[in-house]
CSV table of C-alpha atoms in Angstrom, one decimal:
chain,number,residue,atom,x,y,z
T,1,MET,CA,180.4,97.2,41.7
T,2,LYS,CA,181.7,94.4,44.3
T,3,ALA,CA,180.0,91.0,43.6
T,4,PRO,CA,179.6,89.1,47.4
T,5,LEU,CA,182.0,86.2,48.2
T,6,SER,CA,178.8,84.0,47.3
T,7,LEU,CA,176.3,85.2,45.0
T,8,HIS,CA,172.5,83.5,45.5
T,9,GLU,CA,168.5,84.0,45.0
T,10,GLY,CA,169.5,85.5,48.6
T,11,SER,CA,172.8,87.8,48.2
T,12,PHE,CA,171.3,89.1,44.5
T,13,GLU,CA,169.7,91.7,45.6
T,14,TYR,CA,173.4,93.2,47.2
T,15,LEU,CA,174.2,93.7,43.6
T,16,LEU,CA,171.2,94.9,42.7
T,17,SER,CA,171.2,98.5,45.2
T,18,GLN,CA,174.5,98.7,44.1
T,19,TRP,CA,173.7,99.4,40.6
T,20,GLY,CA,170.5,101.7,42.4
T,21,GLN,CA,173.3,104.2,43.5
T,22,ARG,CA,175.1,104.5,40.9
T,23,LEU,CA,172.0,104.8,38.4
T,24,SER,CA,173.0,108.5,38.3
T,25,TYR,CA,176.7,107.9,36.9
T,26,PRO,CA,177.8,109.5,33.9
T,27,SER,CA,179.8,106.8,32.9
T,28,ASP,CA,178.7,104.2,30.5
T,29,ILE,CA,181.8,102.1,31.7
T,30,VAL,CA,180.1,99.5,34.9
T,31,LYS,CA,182.6,97.2,36.3
T,32,ILE,CA,180.9,94.2,38.3
T,33,ASN,CA,183.6,92.5,40.3
T,34,LEU,CA,183.6,89.1,40.9
T,35,ARG,CA,187.4,88.8,42.1
T,36,ASP,CA,186.9,87.6,45.4
T,37,THR,CA,183.4,85.9,44.2
T,38,LYS,CA,183.7,82.1,45.7
T,39,PHE,CA,180.0,80.7,45.1
T,40,ILE,CA,177.6,81.5,42.3
T,41,ASP,CA,174.3,79.6,41.9
T,42,PRO,CA,172.1,79.0,39.2
T,43,PHE,CA,170.2,82.1,39.9
T,44,GLY,CA,173.6,84.9,40.2
T,45,MET,CA,174.3,82.6,37.0
T,46,VAL,CA,171.8,84.2,35.0
T,47,GLY,CA,171.3,87.0,37.1
T,48,LEU,CA,174.6,88.0,35.8
T,49,ILE,CA,173.4,87.3,32.4
T,50,GLN,CA,170.0,89.5,32.3
T,51,PHE,CA,172.0,92.4,34.3
T,52,GLY,CA,174.2,92.6,31.5
T,53,ARG,CA,171.3,92.3,29.4
T,54,TYR,CA,169.7,94.7,31.3
T,55,LEU,CA,173.0,97.2,31.1
T,56,ARG,CA,173.3,96.3,27.1
T,57,LEU,CA,169.6,97.7,26.9
T,58,ASN,CA,170.5,100.9,28.5
T,59,GLY,CA,173.4,101.6,26.7
T,60,ARG,CA,175.8,100.9,29.2
T,61,ASN,CA,178.9,99.0,28.5
T,62,PRO,CA,179.4,96.6,31.0
T,63,PHE,CA,182.6,94.5,32.6
T,64,LEU,CA,182.6,91.1,34.5
T,65,LEU,CA,186.2,91.0,36.4
T,66,LEU,CA,186.7,87.3,36.1
T,67,PRO,CA,186.7,85.2,39.4
T,68,ASN,CA,190.2,84.3,41.2
T,69,SER,CA,188.9,80.9,41.8
T,70,LEU,CA,189.6,78.6,39.0
T,71,ASP,CA,186.8,76.3,40.8
T,72,VAL,CA,184.8,78.5,40.4
T,73,LEU,CA,185.7,79.2,36.8
T,74,ARG,CA,185.6,75.5,35.7
T,75,TYR,CA,181.9,75.6,37.5
T,76,LEU,CA,180.9,78.2,35.5
T,77,ASP,CA,181.7,76.7,32.2
T,78,ARG,CA,180.4,73.5,32.7
T,79,MET,CA,177.4,75.9,33.3
T,80,ASP,CA,177.3,77.1,29.9
T,81,PHE,CA,177.6,80.4,31.8
T,82,PHE,CA,180.1,81.9,29.0
T,83,LYS,CA,178.2,80.7,26.5
T,84,TYR,CA,176.0,83.5,27.3
T,85,VAL,CA,178.1,86.4,29.0
T,86,GLN,CA,180.9,86.7,26.8
T,87,ASN,CA,178.4,88.4,24.2
T,88,LEU,CA,177.6,91.1,27.0
T,89,PHE,CA,180.2,91.8,29.0
T,90,TYR,CA,183.7,92.7,28.3
T,91,LEU,CA,185.5,89.5,30.3
T,92,GLU,CA,188.5,90.7,32.1
T,93,PRO,CA,190.8,88.5,32.2
T,94,GLN,CA,189.5,88.1,28.5
T,95,ASP,CA,191.8,85.9,27.6
T,96,PHE,CA,191.8,83.3,30.5
T,97,THR,CA,191.9,79.2,30.1
T,98,ILE,CA,190.4,76.6,32.1
T,99,GLU,CA,193.0,73.6,31.6
T,100,GLU,CA,190.7,70.8,29.8
T,101,LYS,CA,191.6,68.3,32.6
T,102,TYR,CA,188.7,70.5,34.3
T,103,LEU,CA,186.6,71.0,31.5
T,104,ARG,CA,182.9,68.9,31.8
T,105,ARG,CA,183.0,66.2,34.1
T,106,HIS,CA,181.0,62.8,33.2
T,107,HIS,CA,179.8,62.6,37.2
T,108,SER,CA,177.8,66.2,37.5
T,109,ASP,CA,175.1,67.8,39.7
T,110,VAL,CA,174.1,70.2,36.6
T,111,LEU,CA,170.5,69.2,35.7
T,112,LEU,CA,170.5,72.2,33.1
T,113,GLU,CA,173.0,73.7,32.1
T,114,ILE,CA,171.6,78.0,31.5
T,115,THR,CA,169.6,77.4,28.8
T,116,SER,CA,167.6,80.8,27.4
T,117,ILE,CA,163.6,79.8,26.9
T,118,GLU,CA,162.8,82.1,24.2
T,119,ASN,CA,159.4,80.2,22.5
T,120,THR,CA,157.6,77.3,23.5
T,121,ASP,CA,159.8,74.6,21.3
T,122,ASP,CA,162.6,75.7,23.9
T,123,VAL,CA,159.9,74.6,26.6
T,124,HIS,CA,159.7,71.0,25.2
T,125,ILE,CA,163.5,71.0,25.0
T,126,ILE,CA,164.0,72.0,28.6
T,127,VAL,CA,160.8,69.1,30.1
T,128,GLU,CA,162.8,67.0,27.6
T,129,LYS,CA,166.5,67.4,28.6
T,130,VAL,CA,165.0,67.4,32.9
T,131,ARG,CA,163.1,64.4,32.4
T,132,GLU,CA,166.0,62.6,30.8
T,133,ARG,CA,168.8,63.2,33.7
T,134,ALA,CA,166.2,63.3,36.2
T,135,GLU,CA,166.8,59.4,37.3
T,136,ASN,CA,170.9,60.6,38.2
T,137,ILE,CA,170.1,63.8,40.0
T,138,LEU,CA,166.0,63.8,41.3
T,139,ASN,CA,166.2,59.9,42.4
T,140,ILE,CA,168.9,59.1,43.5
T,141,HIS,CA,169.9,62.3,45.6
T,142,LEU,CA,166.6,63.7,46.5
T,143,HIS,CA,164.8,60.5,46.5
T,144,TYR,CA,161.5,62.1,44.2
T,145,GLY,CA,159.6,58.8,42.9
T,146,PRO,CA,157.9,59.1,39.0
T,147,MET,CA,155.4,60.7,40.7
T,148,GLU,CA,157.1,63.7,42.4
T,149,ILE,CA,160.5,64.1,39.1
T,150,ASP,CA,157.1,64.3,36.8
T,151,SER,CA,155.7,67.1,38.9
T,152,PHE,CA,158.7,69.0,39.6
T,153,VAL,CA,159.0,69.1,35.7
T,154,VAL,CA,155.3,70.4,35.3
T,155,ALA,CA,156.2,73.3,37.7
T,156,LEU,CA,159.6,73.7,35.7
T,157,SER,CA,157.1,73.5,32.9
T,158,GLU,CA,155.1,75.9,34.0
T,159,ILE,CA,157.4,78.6,35.4
T,160,CYS,CA,159.7,78.5,31.8
T,161,GLN,CA,156.9,78.9,29.9
T,162,ASN,CA,155.1,82.2,31.5
T,163,ILE,CA,158.7,83.6,29.6
T,164,PRO,CA,157.2,83.1,26.3
T,165,GLU,CA,154.0,83.2,27.3
T,166,HIS,CA,153.8,86.9,29.2
T,167,SER,CA,157.0,88.4,29.6
T,168,LYS,CA,157.3,90.0,26.1
T,169,ASP,CA,161.1,88.6,25.9
T,170,MET,CA,163.3,85.7,26.0
T,171,GLY,CA,164.5,84.2,30.2
T,172,PHE,CA,167.2,81.9,30.9
T,173,VAL,CA,167.1,79.4,33.2
T,174,GLY,CA,169.5,77.2,35.0
T,175,ILE,CA,169.2,74.6,37.7
T,176,GLN,CA,171.7,72.7,39.9
T,177,LYS,CA,171.4,70.4,42.6
T,178,TYR,CA,173.2,71.6,46.1
T,179,PHE,CA,173.9,70.1,49.5
T,180,TYR,CA,172.8,72.6,52.2
T,181,GLY,CA,175.3,71.2,55.3
T,182,LYS,CA,174.1,73.5,57.5
T,183,LYS,CA,170.9,75.1,57.1
T,184,LEU,CA,168.8,71.0,56.4
T,185,LYS,CA,171.9,68.6,56.2
T,186,LYS,CA,169.8,67.6,53.2
T,187,ASN,CA,170.3,67.9,49.5
T,188,VAL,CA,168.5,70.5,47.6
T,189,VAL,CA,167.5,71.3,43.9
T,190,LYS,CA,167.8,75.1,42.8
T,191,ILE,CA,165.7,76.5,40.2
T,192,ALA,CA,166.8,79.7,38.5
T,193,VAL,CA,164.6,81.8,36.3
T,194,MET,CA,165.0,85.1,34.6
T,195,ASP,CA,163.3,87.5,32.0
T,196,LEU,CA,163.5,90.6,31.6
T,197,GLY,CA,160.3,91.5,30.2
T,198,ILE,CA,157.2,93.5,31.3
T,199,GLY,CA,156.5,92.1,34.8
T,200,ILE,CA,154.1,90.8,36.6
T,201,LYS,CA,152.7,93.9,37.7
T,202,GLU,CA,152.2,95.6,33.5
T,203,SER,CA,151.1,92.4,32.5
T,204,LEU,CA,147.6,92.5,35.0
T,205,SER,CA,147.3,96.1,35.2
T,206,PRO,CA,144.9,96.5,32.8
T,207,LYS,CA,142.3,94.5,34.6
T,208,TYR,CA,143.7,94.8,38.4
T,209,ALA,CA,145.1,98.4,39.0
T,210,SER,CA,142.0,100.1,39.3
T,211,TYR,CA,140.3,97.5,42.0
T,212,ALA,CA,143.2,97.4,43.9
T,213,SER,CA,144.1,101.2,46.6
T,214,HIS,CA,148.0,100.2,46.0
T,215,TRP,CA,148.7,99.2,42.7
T,216,SER,CA,152.5,98.0,43.5
T,217,ASP,CA,154.7,95.3,42.4
T,218,LEU,CA,154.7,93.9,45.6
T,219,THR,CA,150.0,93.5,45.1
T,220,ALA,CA,150.6,92.2,41.8
T,221,ILE,CA,152.9,89.5,42.4
T,222,HIS,CA,150.9,89.1,45.3
T,223,LEU,CA,148.0,88.1,43.1
T,224,ALA,CA,149.5,86.2,41.0
T,225,LEU,CA,151.0,84.0,43.2
T,226,PHE,CA,148.4,83.5,45.8
T,227,LYS,CA,145.0,84.7,44.1
T,228,GLY,CA,145.5,82.8,40.7
T,229,CYS,CA,145.2,86.3,39.2
T,230,SER,CA,146.1,86.4,35.3
T,231,ARG,CA,145.5,89.3,32.9
T,232,TYR,CA,142.8,86.9,31.0
T,233,ASP,CA,139.3,86.4,31.6
T,234,ASP,CA,139.1,82.5,30.9
T,235,PRO,CA,138.6,81.1,35.0
T,236,GLY,CA,141.5,78.3,34.1
T,237,ARG,CA,144.1,81.1,33.4
T,238,GLY,CA,147.0,81.9,35.9
T,239,GLN,CA,146.8,78.8,37.8
T,240,GLY,CA,149.7,77.5,36.8
T,241,LEU,CA,152.0,79.6,38.9
T,242,THR,CA,149.8,78.9,41.9
T,243,ASN,CA,150.2,75.2,41.5
T,244,VAL,CA,154.0,75.7,42.1
T,245,ARG,CA,153.5,77.1,45.0
T,246,LYS,CA,150.8,74.7,46.3
T,247,TRP,CA,153.6,71.9,45.0
T,248,VAL,CA,156.3,74.3,46.8
T,249,GLN,CA,154.5,74.6,49.9
T,250,LYS,CA,154.1,70.4,49.7
T,251,TRP,CA,157.6,69.8,49.5
T,252,ASN,CA,158.4,72.5,52.0
T,253,GLY,CA,160.8,74.2,49.8
T,254,LYS,CA,161.1,77.3,48.8
T,255,MET,CA,159.6,80.2,46.2
T,256,VAL,CA,160.7,83.5,45.7
T,257,ILE,CA,159.5,85.9,43.0
T,258,ARG,CA,161.0,89.4,42.3
T,259,SER,CA,159.5,91.5,39.8
T,260,GLY,CA,159.7,95.8,39.4
T,261,THR,CA,160.7,96.9,43.1
T,262,ALA,CA,159.8,93.6,45.2
T,263,TYR,CA,160.0,90.2,46.3
T,264,THR,CA,157.4,87.7,47.9
T,265,GLY,CA,156.9,84.3,48.4
T,266,LEU,CA,157.1,81.0,50.5
T,267,ILE,CA,159.7,80.6,52.9
T,268,PRO,CA,160.4,77.3,54.6
T,269,THR,CA,160.7,77.0,58.3
T,270,TRP,CA,164.6,75.9,57.4
T,271,GLU,CA,165.4,79.1,55.7
T,272,PHE,CA,166.0,82.5,57.6
T,273,ALA,CA,164.1,85.2,55.2
T,274,PRO,CA,161.9,87.9,54.9
T,275,TYR,CA,159.0,86.9,52.9
T,276,LYS,CA,158.1,89.9,51.0
T,277,ARG,CA,160.3,92.9,50.7
T,278,SER,CA,159.0,96.5,48.9
T,279,SER,CA,161.3,99.8,47.6
T,280,LEU,CA,163.5,97.4,46.2
T,281,THR,CA,166.2,99.0,43.5
T,282,PHE,CA,163.9,98.8,39.9
T,283,PHE,CA,164.6,95.6,38.1
T,284,PRO,CA,162.5,94.6,34.9
T,285,GLY,CA,160.8,91.0,34.2
T,286,THR,CA,160.1,88.5,36.4
T,287,LEU,CA,162.9,86.6,38.6
T,288,VAL,CA,161.8,83.5,40.1
T,289,SER,CA,163.7,81.2,42.5
T,290,LEU,CA,163.2,77.9,43.9
T,291,ILE,CA,164.9,75.6,46.3
T,292,LEU,CA,163.5,72.1,46.7
T,293,PRO,CA,164.7,69.7,49.4
T,294,GLU,CA,165.0,66.5,49.5
T,295,LYS,CA,162.2,64.4,50.5
T,296,SER,CA,162.4,62.6,53.8
T,297,LEU,CA,163.3,58.8,53.7
Q,1,MET,CA,122.9,54.0,17.8
Q,2,LYS,CA,126.3,55.2,20.0
Q,3,ASN,CA,129.9,53.8,18.9
Q,4,LYS,CA,133.0,54.1,20.7
Q,5,ARG,CA,136.4,55.9,19.1
Q,6,ILE,CA,139.7,55.2,21.2
Q,7,TYR,CA,142.0,58.3,20.1
Q,8,GLN,CA,145.7,57.6,21.1
Q,9,VAL,CA,147.2,60.7,22.0
Q,10,ALA,CA,149.9,60.2,20.8
Q,11,GLU,CA,149.9,59.0,17.8
Q,12,PHE,CA,148.0,62.7,17.5
Q,13,MET,CA,151.0,64.5,18.9
Q,14,ALA,CA,153.3,62.7,16.2
Q,15,ARG,CA,151.3,63.8,13.6
Q,16,VAL,CA,150.6,67.4,13.9
Q,17,LEU,CA,153.7,68.7,16.9
Q,18,THR,CA,155.9,69.6,14.8
Q,19,ASN,CA,159.2,70.2,17.4
Q,20,GLY,CA,158.9,65.2,18.0
Q,21,SER,CA,158.0,66.7,21.9
Q,22,LYS,CA,156.5,63.4,24.1
Q,23,ASN,CA,155.4,66.0,26.9
Q,24,LEU,CA,152.2,67.6,26.3
Q,25,VAL,CA,153.4,71.2,28.0
Q,26,THR,CA,152.6,75.2,27.2
Q,27,ARG,CA,149.8,76.3,26.2
Q,28,GLU,CA,150.3,76.9,22.9
Q,29,THR,CA,151.1,73.7,22.5
Q,30,GLY,CA,147.4,72.6,24.3
Q,31,LYS,CA,146.3,74.5,21.9
Q,32,VAL,CA,147.6,72.8,18.2
Q,33,MET,CA,146.9,69.6,20.0
Q,34,ARG,CA,142.8,70.8,21.2
Q,35,GLU,CA,142.5,71.3,17.5
Q,36,ALA,CA,143.4,68.5,15.9
Q,37,LEU,CA,141.4,66.6,18.9
Q,38,GLU,CA,138.5,68.6,17.9
Q,39,GLY,CA,138.7,68.3,14.1
Q,40,ARG,CA,138.2,64.9,14.5
Q,41,ILE,CA,135.3,64.7,17.0
Q,42,GLN,CA,133.7,67.0,15.0
Q,43,SER,CA,133.5,64.5,12.2
Q,44,GLU,CA,132.1,61.9,13.8
Q,45,PRO,CA,129.0,60.4,13.6
Q,46,GLN,CA,126.3,61.8,16.6
Q,47,GLY,CA,126.4,59.4,19.4
Q,48,THR,CA,130.1,58.8,19.4
Q,49,VAL,CA,132.0,57.7,22.8
Q,50,VAL,CA,135.6,59.2,22.4
Q,51,VAL,CA,137.7,57.7,24.3
Q,52,LEU,CA,141.2,59.5,24.6
Q,53,ASP,CA,143.9,57.7,25.9
Q,54,PHE,CA,147.3,59.1,26.8
Q,55,SER,CA,149.6,55.9,26.8
Q,56,ASN,CA,153.2,56.3,25.8
Q,57,VAL,CA,152.3,60.7,26.2
Q,58,GLY,CA,155.0,61.9,28.7
Q,59,ILE,CA,154.2,64.6,31.0
Q,60,ILE,CA,150.9,67.0,31.1
Q,61,ASP,CA,151.6,69.9,32.6
Q,62,PHE,CA,149.1,71.9,34.0
Q,63,SER,CA,148.4,74.5,31.5
Q,64,CYS,CA,147.9,72.5,28.5
Q,65,ALA,CA,145.4,70.1,30.6
Q,66,GLU,CA,143.6,73.3,30.4
Q,67,GLU,CA,143.7,73.8,27.2
Q,68,VAL,CA,143.1,71.0,26.3
Q,69,ILE,CA,141.5,68.9,28.2
Q,70,ALA,CA,138.9,71.1,30.1
Q,71,LYS,CA,138.5,73.6,27.0
Q,72,MET,CA,137.3,70.4,25.3
Q,73,MET,CA,135.2,69.6,28.6
Q,74,ALA,CA,133.6,72.2,28.4
Q,75,ARG,CA,132.4,72.4,24.5
Q,76,LEU,CA,131.6,69.0,25.0
Q,77,ILE,CA,129.5,70.4,27.6
Q,78,GLN,CA,127.8,73.2,25.3
Q,79,ARG,CA,127.3,70.5,22.6
Q,80,GLU,CA,129.8,72.3,20.0
Q,81,TYR,CA,130.7,69.4,18.5
Q,82,GLY,CA,127.4,67.5,18.6
Q,83,ASP,CA,125.9,64.7,20.3
Q,84,LYS,CA,129.2,63.5,21.3
Q,85,TYR,CA,130.9,61.9,24.8
Q,86,ILE,CA,134.8,62.0,26.2
Q,87,LEU,CA,136.2,59.6,28.1
Q,88,LEU,CA,139.8,59.5,29.3
Q,89,THR,CA,142.3,56.1,29.6
Q,90,SER,CA,145.7,55.4,30.6
Q,91,LEU,CA,146.7,58.4,33.0
Q,92,THR,CA,149.3,58.4,34.8
Q,93,PRO,CA,149.4,59.5,39.1
Q,94,ASN,CA,150.7,63.2,37.6
Q,95,GLN,CA,148.8,63.3,34.4
Q,96,GLU,CA,145.6,62.6,36.5
Q,97,GLU,CA,146.3,65.2,38.5
Q,98,ASN,CA,147.2,68.5,36.6
Q,99,ILE,CA,143.7,67.6,34.5
Q,100,HIS,CA,142.1,67.1,37.2
Q,101,ALA,CA,142.9,70.5,39.0
Q,102,ALA,CA,142.4,71.8,35.7
Q,103,LEU,CA,138.7,70.7,36.0
Q,104,GLN,CA,138.6,71.9,38.6
Q,105,THR,CA,139.0,75.6,37.7
Q,106,LYS,CA,135.7,75.5,35.6
Q,107,ARG,CA,133.4,73.2,38.1
Q,108,LEU,CA,133.8,70.2,35.1
Q,109,LEU,CA,134.5,67.0,35.6
Q,110,ALA,CA,135.3,63.8,33.2
Q,111,LEU,CA,135.6,60.3,33.8
Q,112,SER,CA,139.3,58.4,33.7
Q,113,LEU,CA,139.2,55.0,33.2
Q,114,LYS,CA,141.8,52.5,34.7
Q,115,GLY,CA,141.6,48.7,32.8
Q,116,ALA,CA,138.4,47.0,34.6
Q,117,LYS,CA,138.6,48.9,37.8
Q,118,LYS,CA,135.9,51.7,38.8
Q,119,PRO,CA,137.0,54.9,36.5
Q,120,LYS,CA,138.3,57.3,38.4
Q,121,TYR,CA,136.5,61.1,39.0
Q,122,LEU,CA,139.1,64.1,37.3
Q,123,GLY,CA,137.2,67.3,38.7
Q,124,VAL,CA,134.3,68.0,40.4
Q,125,LEU,CA,130.9,67.3,39.8
Q,126,ASN,CA,127.7,69.1,41.8
Q,127,PRO,CA,127.4,66.6,44.9
Q,128,TYR,CA,123.7,65.9,44.4
Q,129,LEU,CA,124.6,63.9,41.1
Q,130,MET,CA,127.5,62.3,42.3
Q,131,ASP,CA,125.4,59.6,44.1
Q,132,THR,CA,123.4,59.0,41.0
Q,133,LEU,CA,126.8,58.9,38.7
Q,134,GLN,CA,128.2,56.1,41.0
Q,135,LEU,CA,124.3,54.6,40.8
Q,136,ILE,CA,124.8,54.7,37.0
Q,137,LEU,CA,128.2,53.1,36.7
Q,138,GLU,CA,127.3,50.6,39.0
Q,139,ARG,CA,124.5,49.4,37.6
Q,140,LYS,CA,125.1,50.4,34.0
Q,141,SER,CA,121.8,51.6,33.3
Q,142,ILE,CA,118.6,53.4,34.8
Q,143,THR,CA,115.1,54.5,34.0
Q,144,ALA,CA,113.5,57.5,36.0
Q,145,ARG,CA,110.8,55.6,37.6
Q,146,GLU,CA,114.3,53.2,38.2
Q,147,LEU,CA,115.3,55.6,40.2
Q,148,ALA,CA,113.2,57.7,42.5
Q,149,ASP,CA,111.7,53.6,43.7
Q,150,LEU,CA,115.5,53.1,44.7
Q,151,THR,CA,116.5,57.0,46.3
Q,152,GLN,CA,113.2,57.7,47.7
Q,153,VAL,CA,112.2,61.0,45.7
Q,154,GLU,CA,109.6,62.5,43.4
Q,155,ILE,CA,110.0,61.4,39.8
Q,156,ASN,CA,110.4,64.3,38.9
Q,157,THR,CA,113.5,64.9,41.1
Q,158,ALA,CA,114.6,61.7,40.2
Q,159,SER,CA,114.4,63.1,35.5
Q,160,THR,CA,116.4,66.2,36.5
Q,161,LYS,CA,119.1,64.3,37.8
Q,162,LEU,CA,119.2,62.5,35.3
Q,163,LEU,CA,118.8,64.8,32.3
Q,164,ASN,CA,121.7,67.2,34.1
Q,165,LEU,CA,124.4,64.3,34.5
Q,166,HIS,CA,123.6,63.8,30.6
Q,167,LYS,CA,124.0,67.7,29.8
Q,168,ALA,CA,127.1,67.6,31.5
Q,169,ARG,CA,128.3,64.3,29.1
Q,170,LEU,CA,128.5,62.1,31.7
Q,171,VAL,CA,125.6,59.5,31.0
Q,172,LEU,CA,124.3,58.6,27.4
Q,173,ARG,CA,120.2,58.9,27.2
Q,174,GLU,CA,118.4,56.3,24.9
Q,175,ARG,CA,114.6,56.2,24.0
Q,176,MET,CA,112.9,53.4,24.5
Q,177,SER,CA,109.0,52.5,24.5
Q,178,LEU,CA,107.3,50.9,27.2
Q,179,ALA,CA,106.1,47.3,26.5
Q,180,GLU,CA,102.5,47.8,28.1
Q,181,GLY,CA,100.6,50.5,27.4
Q,182,GLY,CA,102.6,52.4,25.0
Q,183,GLY,CA,104.5,55.4,25.6
Q,184,ARG,CA,108.2,55.9,25.4
Q,185,GLN,CA,111.1,56.7,28.4
Q,186,TYR,CA,114.0,57.8,28.4
Q,187,VAL,CA,117.1,55.2,29.8
Q,188,TYR,CA,119.9,56.7,30.8
Q,189,LYS,CA,123.7,54.7,30.6
Q,190,SER,CA,127.0,54.3,31.6
Q,191,LEU,CA,129.1,55.7,29.3
Q,192,LEU,CA,131.5,52.4,30.2
Q,193,GLU,CA,128.7,50.5,28.9
Q,194,ILE,CA,129.5,51.0,25.2
């Protein structure tokens, strides 16, 4: 399977569709070729990690052919990508090294390295770490004031806590600042959060499946994101994701949720992408991507 | 006799949260905090006004706000803590925003104090009661007769409004004897006057 040159929230689907075509292959070896890949964002990274876990859980032996680009390797290292993939994939080459001088820089655009989420305490750690680093990235580069920084951290907390709360699995999160030169001429911050859990459809099924004329992943994501639906009866439940969506909308950001075989979300005017798709290759759990632009001065 | 107790929420957090967090995030954390606060509130004498002071508390996410504040306000109205009242203070704008959203989903209201300034309303209250609440906060106390005269409504209507505000735990109610001709009446007082 050949990864795209640029592996991000938009192109990760390409990798999954290749997997969909190979599902029936008898070989237990699955090779993901990143050799020519020149760019990988947090969604691409957590996606690869979760893809590796998924393949392992399905009895496959995944191989990761590492990028030829030293810049990409350095960046992956800075994001702690190797900390997680080395136990999931057979890496090729096995004995790659990144020169000492290229290791972690003091001035980095990394707001949060790839971090695992297994329980509530992990969410507290993530929140604390991002609050500490927010001044350097969110304030200086995105011009977020204290109120916006707090809202950003609240949004992050709400999305991350869905993993221990609903997914019945563990997940990963990563956050990075970029400059969107072509699309926006602005800095943006990208957040990716993923788990391989039960997914939104299964979570909502007991309460909503019988009411929907066509119960699908797309319907379930729509209910969770736009209608504040939750598997719980309490009217206060299910509002976390809805509030995140409102904040993203207010900030003219992008928010996409993929679960099962569908995705939907908020697509701002500066982005060219369909706001929903269904009948995609099945991938378990929930994948959330947020892109928040710099505040106009 | 009414009395006031100020709870430093940050101190409760230091005591009950084993992870040492300064942020009120996640529903699970909210549940632990709520149970700790409820235990203390229940032990207070009847008529106590509990002020939850959020000084030195980091962020409060929506889920935690819902689990702590919205659930406590709902139980307060159900009288699960007895004759008690709750006020909020020293909230940041973001904390207020999330608590407001959490209370809104349950159609509840709480008062947020800001020093000597007018309190802020977090959540929602039936519009027909809002004017009366504002009047009580301005005048500090009022009787049904005074409200009826001021707003040109029947005394029964005025009494019902005041009783509903009291049931929502947004005003205090004290019974007093009338000097002339005997009899008793209720005086409804602002929570801020304790």
